[in-house]
Short mmCIF file of C-alpha atoms in Angstrom, two decimals:
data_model
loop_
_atom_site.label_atom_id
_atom_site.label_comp_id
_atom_site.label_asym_id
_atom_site.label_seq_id
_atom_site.Cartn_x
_atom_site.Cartn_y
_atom_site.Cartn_z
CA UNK A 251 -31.64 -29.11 -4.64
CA UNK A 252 -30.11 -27.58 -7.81
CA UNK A 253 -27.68 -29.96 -9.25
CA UNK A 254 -24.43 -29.02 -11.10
CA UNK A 255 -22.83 -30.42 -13.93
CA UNK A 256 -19.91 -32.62 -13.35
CA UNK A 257 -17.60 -30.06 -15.44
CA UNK A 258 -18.72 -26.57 -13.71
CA UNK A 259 -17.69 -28.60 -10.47
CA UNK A 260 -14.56 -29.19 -11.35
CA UNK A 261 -13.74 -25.83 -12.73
CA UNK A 262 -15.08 -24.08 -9.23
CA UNK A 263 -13.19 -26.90 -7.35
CA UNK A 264 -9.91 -25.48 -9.29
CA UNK A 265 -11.06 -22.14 -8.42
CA UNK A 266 -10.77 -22.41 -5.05
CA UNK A 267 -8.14 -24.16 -4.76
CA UNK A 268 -6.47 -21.81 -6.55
CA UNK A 269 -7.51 -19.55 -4.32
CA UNK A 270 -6.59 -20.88 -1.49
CA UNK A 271 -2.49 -22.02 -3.18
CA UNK A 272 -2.08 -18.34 -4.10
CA UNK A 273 -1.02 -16.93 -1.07
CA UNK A 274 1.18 -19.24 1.74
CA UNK A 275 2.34 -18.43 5.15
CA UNK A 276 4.08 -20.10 7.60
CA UNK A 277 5.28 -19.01 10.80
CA UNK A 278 9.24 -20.09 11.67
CA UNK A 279 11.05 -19.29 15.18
CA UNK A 280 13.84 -17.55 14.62
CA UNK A 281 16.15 -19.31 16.89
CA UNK A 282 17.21 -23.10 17.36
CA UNK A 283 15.89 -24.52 20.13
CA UNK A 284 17.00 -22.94 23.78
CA UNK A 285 19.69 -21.04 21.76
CA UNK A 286 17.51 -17.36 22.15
CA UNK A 287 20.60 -15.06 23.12
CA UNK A 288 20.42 -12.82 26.06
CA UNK A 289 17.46 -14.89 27.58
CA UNK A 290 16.68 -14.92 31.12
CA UNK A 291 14.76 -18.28 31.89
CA UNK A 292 11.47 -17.42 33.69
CA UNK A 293 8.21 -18.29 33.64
CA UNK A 294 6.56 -15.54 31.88
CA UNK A 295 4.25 -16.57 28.75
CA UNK A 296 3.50 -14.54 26.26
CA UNK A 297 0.35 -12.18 26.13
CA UNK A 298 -2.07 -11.60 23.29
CA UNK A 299 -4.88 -9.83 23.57
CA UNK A 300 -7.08 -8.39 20.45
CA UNK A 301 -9.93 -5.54 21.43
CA UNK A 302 -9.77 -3.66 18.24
CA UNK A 303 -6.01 -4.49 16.91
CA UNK A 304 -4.17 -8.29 17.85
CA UNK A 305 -1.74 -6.49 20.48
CA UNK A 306 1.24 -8.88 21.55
CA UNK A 307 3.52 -8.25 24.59
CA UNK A 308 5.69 -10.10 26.55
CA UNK A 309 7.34 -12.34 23.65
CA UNK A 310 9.63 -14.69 24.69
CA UNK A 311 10.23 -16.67 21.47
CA UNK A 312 10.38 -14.82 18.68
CA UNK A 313 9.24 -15.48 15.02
CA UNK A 314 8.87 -14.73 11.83
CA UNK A 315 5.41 -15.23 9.89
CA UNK A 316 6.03 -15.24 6.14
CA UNK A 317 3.82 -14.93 3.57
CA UNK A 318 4.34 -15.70 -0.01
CA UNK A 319 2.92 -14.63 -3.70
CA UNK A 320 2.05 -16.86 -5.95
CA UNK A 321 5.07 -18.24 -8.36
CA UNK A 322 3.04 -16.05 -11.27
CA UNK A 323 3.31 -12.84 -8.99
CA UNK A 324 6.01 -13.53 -7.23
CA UNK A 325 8.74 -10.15 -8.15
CA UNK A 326 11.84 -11.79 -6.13
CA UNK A 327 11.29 -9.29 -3.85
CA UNK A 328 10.91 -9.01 0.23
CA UNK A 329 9.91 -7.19 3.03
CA UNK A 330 10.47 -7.80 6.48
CA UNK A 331 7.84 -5.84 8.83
CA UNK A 332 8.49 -4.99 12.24
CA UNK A 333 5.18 -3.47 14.00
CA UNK A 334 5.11 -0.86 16.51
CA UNK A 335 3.86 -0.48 20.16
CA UNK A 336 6.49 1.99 21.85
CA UNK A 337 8.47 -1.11 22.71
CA UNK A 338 5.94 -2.01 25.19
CA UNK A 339 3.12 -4.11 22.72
CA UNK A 340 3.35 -5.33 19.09
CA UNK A 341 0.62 -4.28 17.30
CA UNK A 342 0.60 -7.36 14.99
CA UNK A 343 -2.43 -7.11 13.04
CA UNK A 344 -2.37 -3.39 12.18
CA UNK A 345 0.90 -2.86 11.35
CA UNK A 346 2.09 -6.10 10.72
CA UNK A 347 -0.39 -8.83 9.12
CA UNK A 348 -2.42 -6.32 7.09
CA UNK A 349 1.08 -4.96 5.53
CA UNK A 350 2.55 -8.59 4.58
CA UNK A 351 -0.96 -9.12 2.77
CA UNK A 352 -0.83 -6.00 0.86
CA UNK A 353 2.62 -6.76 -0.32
CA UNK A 354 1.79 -10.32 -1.34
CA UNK A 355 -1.15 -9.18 -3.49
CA UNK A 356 1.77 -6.95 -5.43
CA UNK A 357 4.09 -9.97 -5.97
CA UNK A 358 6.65 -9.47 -2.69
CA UNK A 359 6.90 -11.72 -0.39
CA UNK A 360 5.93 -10.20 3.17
CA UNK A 361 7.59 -11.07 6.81
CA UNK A 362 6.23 -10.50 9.52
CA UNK A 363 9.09 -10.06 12.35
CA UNK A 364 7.45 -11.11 16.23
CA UNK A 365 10.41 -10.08 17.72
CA UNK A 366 10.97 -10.17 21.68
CA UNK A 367 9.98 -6.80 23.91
CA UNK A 368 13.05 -4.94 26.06
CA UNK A 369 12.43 -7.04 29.65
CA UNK A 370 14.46 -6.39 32.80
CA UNK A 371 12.73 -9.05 34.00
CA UNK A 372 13.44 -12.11 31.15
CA UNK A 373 16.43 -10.08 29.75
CA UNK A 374 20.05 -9.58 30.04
CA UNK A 375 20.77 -6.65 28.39
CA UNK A 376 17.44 -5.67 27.03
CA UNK A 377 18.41 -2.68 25.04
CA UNK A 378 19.97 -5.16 22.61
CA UNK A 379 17.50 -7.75 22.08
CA UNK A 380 15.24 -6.29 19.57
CA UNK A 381 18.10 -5.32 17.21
CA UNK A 382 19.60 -8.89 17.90
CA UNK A 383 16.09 -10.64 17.11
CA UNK A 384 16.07 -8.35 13.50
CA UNK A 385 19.28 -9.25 12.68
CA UNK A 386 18.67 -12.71 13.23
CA UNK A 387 15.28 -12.38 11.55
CA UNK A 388 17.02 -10.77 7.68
CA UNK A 389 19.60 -13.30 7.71
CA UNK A 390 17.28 -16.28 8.01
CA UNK A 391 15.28 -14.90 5.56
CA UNK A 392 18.76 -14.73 3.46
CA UNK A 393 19.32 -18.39 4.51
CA UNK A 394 15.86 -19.98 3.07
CA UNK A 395 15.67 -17.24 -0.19
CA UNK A 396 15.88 -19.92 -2.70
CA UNK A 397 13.25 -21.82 -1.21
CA UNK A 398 10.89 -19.32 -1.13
CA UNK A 399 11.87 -17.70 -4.80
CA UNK A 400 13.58 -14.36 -3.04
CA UNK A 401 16.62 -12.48 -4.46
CA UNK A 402 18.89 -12.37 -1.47
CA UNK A 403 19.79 -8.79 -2.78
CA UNK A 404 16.40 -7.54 -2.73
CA UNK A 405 15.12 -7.74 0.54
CA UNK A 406 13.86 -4.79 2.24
CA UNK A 407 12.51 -3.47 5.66
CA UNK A 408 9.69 -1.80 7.29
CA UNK A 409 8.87 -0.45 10.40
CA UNK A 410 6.44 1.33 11.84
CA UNK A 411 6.80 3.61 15.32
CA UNK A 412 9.09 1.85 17.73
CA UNK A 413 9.11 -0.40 14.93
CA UNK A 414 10.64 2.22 13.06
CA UNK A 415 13.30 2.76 15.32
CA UNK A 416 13.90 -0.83 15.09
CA UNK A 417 14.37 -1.14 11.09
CA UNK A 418 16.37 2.15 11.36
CA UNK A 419 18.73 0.61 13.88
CA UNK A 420 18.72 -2.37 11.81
CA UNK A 421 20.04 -0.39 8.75
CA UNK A 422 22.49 1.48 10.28
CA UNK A 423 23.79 -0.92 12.75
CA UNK A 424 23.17 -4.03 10.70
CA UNK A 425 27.40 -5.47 11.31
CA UNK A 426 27.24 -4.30 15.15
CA UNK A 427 28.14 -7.81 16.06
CA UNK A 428 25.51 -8.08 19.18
CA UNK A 429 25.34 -11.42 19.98
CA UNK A 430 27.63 -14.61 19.78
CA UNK A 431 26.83 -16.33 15.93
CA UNK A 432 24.86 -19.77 16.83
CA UNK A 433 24.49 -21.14 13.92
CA UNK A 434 26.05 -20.69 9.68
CA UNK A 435 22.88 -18.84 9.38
CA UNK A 436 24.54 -16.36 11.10
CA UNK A 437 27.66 -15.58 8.97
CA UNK A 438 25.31 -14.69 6.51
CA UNK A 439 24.46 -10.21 6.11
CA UNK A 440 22.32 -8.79 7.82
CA UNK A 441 22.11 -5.60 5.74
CA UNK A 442 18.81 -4.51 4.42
CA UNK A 443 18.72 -3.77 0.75
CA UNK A 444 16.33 -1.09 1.50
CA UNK A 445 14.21 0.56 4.10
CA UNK A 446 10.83 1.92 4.75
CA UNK A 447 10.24 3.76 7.66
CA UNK A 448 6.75 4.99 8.75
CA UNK A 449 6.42 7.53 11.35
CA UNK A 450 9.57 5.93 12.74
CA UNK A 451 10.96 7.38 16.19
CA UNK A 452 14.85 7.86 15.70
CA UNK A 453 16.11 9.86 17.82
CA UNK A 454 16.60 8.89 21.94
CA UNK A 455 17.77 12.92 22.72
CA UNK A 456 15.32 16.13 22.31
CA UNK A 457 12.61 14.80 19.80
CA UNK A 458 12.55 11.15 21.53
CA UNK A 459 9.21 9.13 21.91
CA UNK A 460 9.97 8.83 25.81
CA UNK A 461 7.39 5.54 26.04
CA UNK A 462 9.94 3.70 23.49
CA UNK A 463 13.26 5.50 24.86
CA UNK A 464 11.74 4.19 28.55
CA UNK A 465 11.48 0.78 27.37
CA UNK A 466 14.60 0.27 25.44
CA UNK A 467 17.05 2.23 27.28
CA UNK A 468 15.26 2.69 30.88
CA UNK A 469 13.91 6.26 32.32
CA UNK A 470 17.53 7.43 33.52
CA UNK A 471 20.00 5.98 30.17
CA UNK A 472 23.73 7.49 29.46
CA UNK A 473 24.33 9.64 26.77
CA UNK A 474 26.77 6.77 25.19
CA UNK A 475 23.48 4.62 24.82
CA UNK A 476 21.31 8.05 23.68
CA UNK A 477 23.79 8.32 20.97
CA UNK A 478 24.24 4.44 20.30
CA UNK A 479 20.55 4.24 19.89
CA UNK A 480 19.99 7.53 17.59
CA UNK A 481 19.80 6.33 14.41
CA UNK A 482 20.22 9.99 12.80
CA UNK A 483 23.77 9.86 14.61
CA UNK A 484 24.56 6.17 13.10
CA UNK A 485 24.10 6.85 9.52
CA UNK A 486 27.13 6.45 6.93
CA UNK A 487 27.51 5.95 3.59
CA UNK A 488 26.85 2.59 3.04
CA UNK A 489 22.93 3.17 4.71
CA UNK A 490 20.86 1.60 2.37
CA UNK A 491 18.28 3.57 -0.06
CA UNK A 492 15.56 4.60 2.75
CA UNK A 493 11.59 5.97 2.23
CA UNK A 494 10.90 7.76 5.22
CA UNK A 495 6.74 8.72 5.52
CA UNK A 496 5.20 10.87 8.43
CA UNK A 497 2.13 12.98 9.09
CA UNK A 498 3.11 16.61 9.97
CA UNK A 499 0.56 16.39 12.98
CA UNK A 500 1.66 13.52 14.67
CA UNK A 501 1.70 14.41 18.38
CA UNK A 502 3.45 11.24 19.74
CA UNK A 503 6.54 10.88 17.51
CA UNK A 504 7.24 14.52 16.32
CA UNK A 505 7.99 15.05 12.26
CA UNK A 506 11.42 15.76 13.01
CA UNK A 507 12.51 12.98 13.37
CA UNK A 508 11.80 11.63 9.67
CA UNK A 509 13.11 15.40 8.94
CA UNK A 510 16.31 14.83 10.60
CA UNK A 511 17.27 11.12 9.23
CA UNK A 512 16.42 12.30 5.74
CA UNK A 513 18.37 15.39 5.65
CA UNK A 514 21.72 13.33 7.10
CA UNK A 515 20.82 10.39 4.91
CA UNK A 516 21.08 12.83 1.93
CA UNK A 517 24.43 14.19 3.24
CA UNK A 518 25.98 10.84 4.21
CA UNK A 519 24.84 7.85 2.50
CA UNK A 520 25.77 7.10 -1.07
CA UNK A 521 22.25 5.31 -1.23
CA UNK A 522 18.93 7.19 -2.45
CA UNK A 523 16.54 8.62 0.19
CA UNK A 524 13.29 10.42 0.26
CA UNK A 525 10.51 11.77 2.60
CA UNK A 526 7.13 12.22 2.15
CA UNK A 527 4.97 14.26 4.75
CA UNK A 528 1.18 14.00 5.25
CA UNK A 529 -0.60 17.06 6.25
CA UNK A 530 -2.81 15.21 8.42
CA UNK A 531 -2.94 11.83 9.93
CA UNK A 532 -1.55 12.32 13.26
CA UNK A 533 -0.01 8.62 14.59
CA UNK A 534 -0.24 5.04 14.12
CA UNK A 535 -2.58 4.75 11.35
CA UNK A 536 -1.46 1.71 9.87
CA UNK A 537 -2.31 1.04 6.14
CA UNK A 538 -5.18 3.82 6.64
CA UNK A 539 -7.58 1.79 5.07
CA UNK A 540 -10.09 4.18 5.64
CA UNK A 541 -8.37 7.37 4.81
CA UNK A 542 -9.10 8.47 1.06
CA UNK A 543 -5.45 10.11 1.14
CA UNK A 544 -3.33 8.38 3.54
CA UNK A 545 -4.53 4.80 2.01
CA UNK A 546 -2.17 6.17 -0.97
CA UNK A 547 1.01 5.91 1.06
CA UNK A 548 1.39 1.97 -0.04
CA UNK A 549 1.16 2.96 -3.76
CA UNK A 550 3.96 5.17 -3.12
CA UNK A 551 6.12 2.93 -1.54
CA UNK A 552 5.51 0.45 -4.11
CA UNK A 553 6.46 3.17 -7.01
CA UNK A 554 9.69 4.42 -4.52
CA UNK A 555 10.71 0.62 -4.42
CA UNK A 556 10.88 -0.57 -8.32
CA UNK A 557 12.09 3.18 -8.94
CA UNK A 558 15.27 1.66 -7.24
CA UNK A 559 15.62 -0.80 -9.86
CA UNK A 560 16.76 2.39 -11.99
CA UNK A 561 19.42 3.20 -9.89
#
């Protein structure tokens, strides 16, 4: 047995509990107890199943898991991170655990938003419920910012996919009152401070992801909820600064989408926007860990988001 002195114990004791102080998380529902708006009450659970990804469906309390830098890393900065899944499945890990991470290892806190799934069946009017769940989400984070050593003015969004379309309605529709306040959390803002939106679908007309637009709005919707639900047709001038990032190959949410929020985000909003267009990496690939040049796309959003600190 190889024995250690008492002092290179200690210091490798500190170590890892270092370590293991550096990073927190903690996962908070977003609602007070049975006060979830537009909730059906049934007896459906929610479903997680991992293969290769952690896919979630069928949420019927929704959360948010937070993640937090170290006090000596910590920029005052957040994110909250709504994963994709066409509105159908949240695909948790890949676009949603693995982001917060990278963001707390670069000093800003990361939020992970579990927000509920459109449901005729557990539902009211299900086409609200994810935007009411996000709105919910950013102004609790608002609520508990100097607890967890955020600047309530510098909290961002990002979505990915349907998730995309989620953040995007979020910052564009972020004082559409859509449910009744609960709580004082609730008079609180529920504007982003910025956005980041990666292969987002926005539009529900021409250019639609029809697996999201069939989940949110239903196979047969009205062209007042097409138009409600277009974030392209929602933007004004008080959008906030917005990162869009898509691969020019992406056969399930077409480019022009990103192309078509950008170019009315320049005209429009008084806030900064930009776009940034892959070549190659079709859909869905997450933080691209694996990809030599789509792995970069973090690095850029990280530049992008302390260029707006110039502004």
């Amino acid at each position: 047995m190889i024995r250690l002195p008492f002092i290179m114990i200690f210091v490798l004791a500190l170590t890892l509990l270092g370590g293991c102080a550096a990073n927190k998380e903690l996962v908070i529902d977003i609602w007070p107890k049975d006060k979830i708006p537009n909730q059906l009450k049934t007896d459906i659970k929610e479903v997680q199943e991992y293969t290769d990804i952690l896919k979630i469906s069928r949420v019927q309390k929704p959360t948010i898991e937070v993640f937090l830098p170290h006090a000596s890393k910590a920029t005052g900065k957040a994110m909250l991170i709504f994963p994709g899944g066409g509105y159908g499945i949240l695909a948790y890990d890949w676009e949603g655990t693995s982001v917060a991470k990278f963001l707390v290892d670069h000093g800003i806190a990361g939020i992970v938003v579990k927000y509920r799934l459109p449901s005729d069946e557990t539902q009211i009017d299900k086409h609200y419920v994810p935007l009411i769940d996000a709105q919910r989400a950013i102004r609790l984070v608002r609520s508990r910012s100097k607890e967890w050593n955020i600047d309530p003015v510098n909290i961002g969004i990002i979505g990915f996919s349907a998730g995309g379309h989620l953040a995007s309605t979020l910052g564009t529709q972020y004082d559409n009152m859509v449910y009744t306040a609960v709580d004082k959390i609730d008079s609180l803002s529920a504007r982003p401070d910025f956005m980041v939106l990666m292969y987002p679908v926005i539009t529900m007309g021409e250019n639609t992801h029809k697996g999201s637009r069939n989940n949110l709005l239903g196979k047969n919707p009205s062209a007042e909820k097409v138009m409600q639900f277009s974030s392209d047709l929602q933007i004004n001038e008080d959008t906030p600064a917005t990162y869009l990032i898509h691969a020019m190959d992406d056969k399930a949410v077409p480019v022009a989408n990103s192309e078509h929020f950008f170019a009315l985000h320049n005209a429009k909003s008084n806030e900064r926007g930009q776009l940034y267009i892959f070549e190659e990496g079709g859909h869905g690939f997450g933080m691209a860990e694996d990809n030599e040049i789509l792995r970069k796309w973090p690095l850029l959003v990280l530049d992008w988001i302390n260029s707006l600190e110039t502004d």
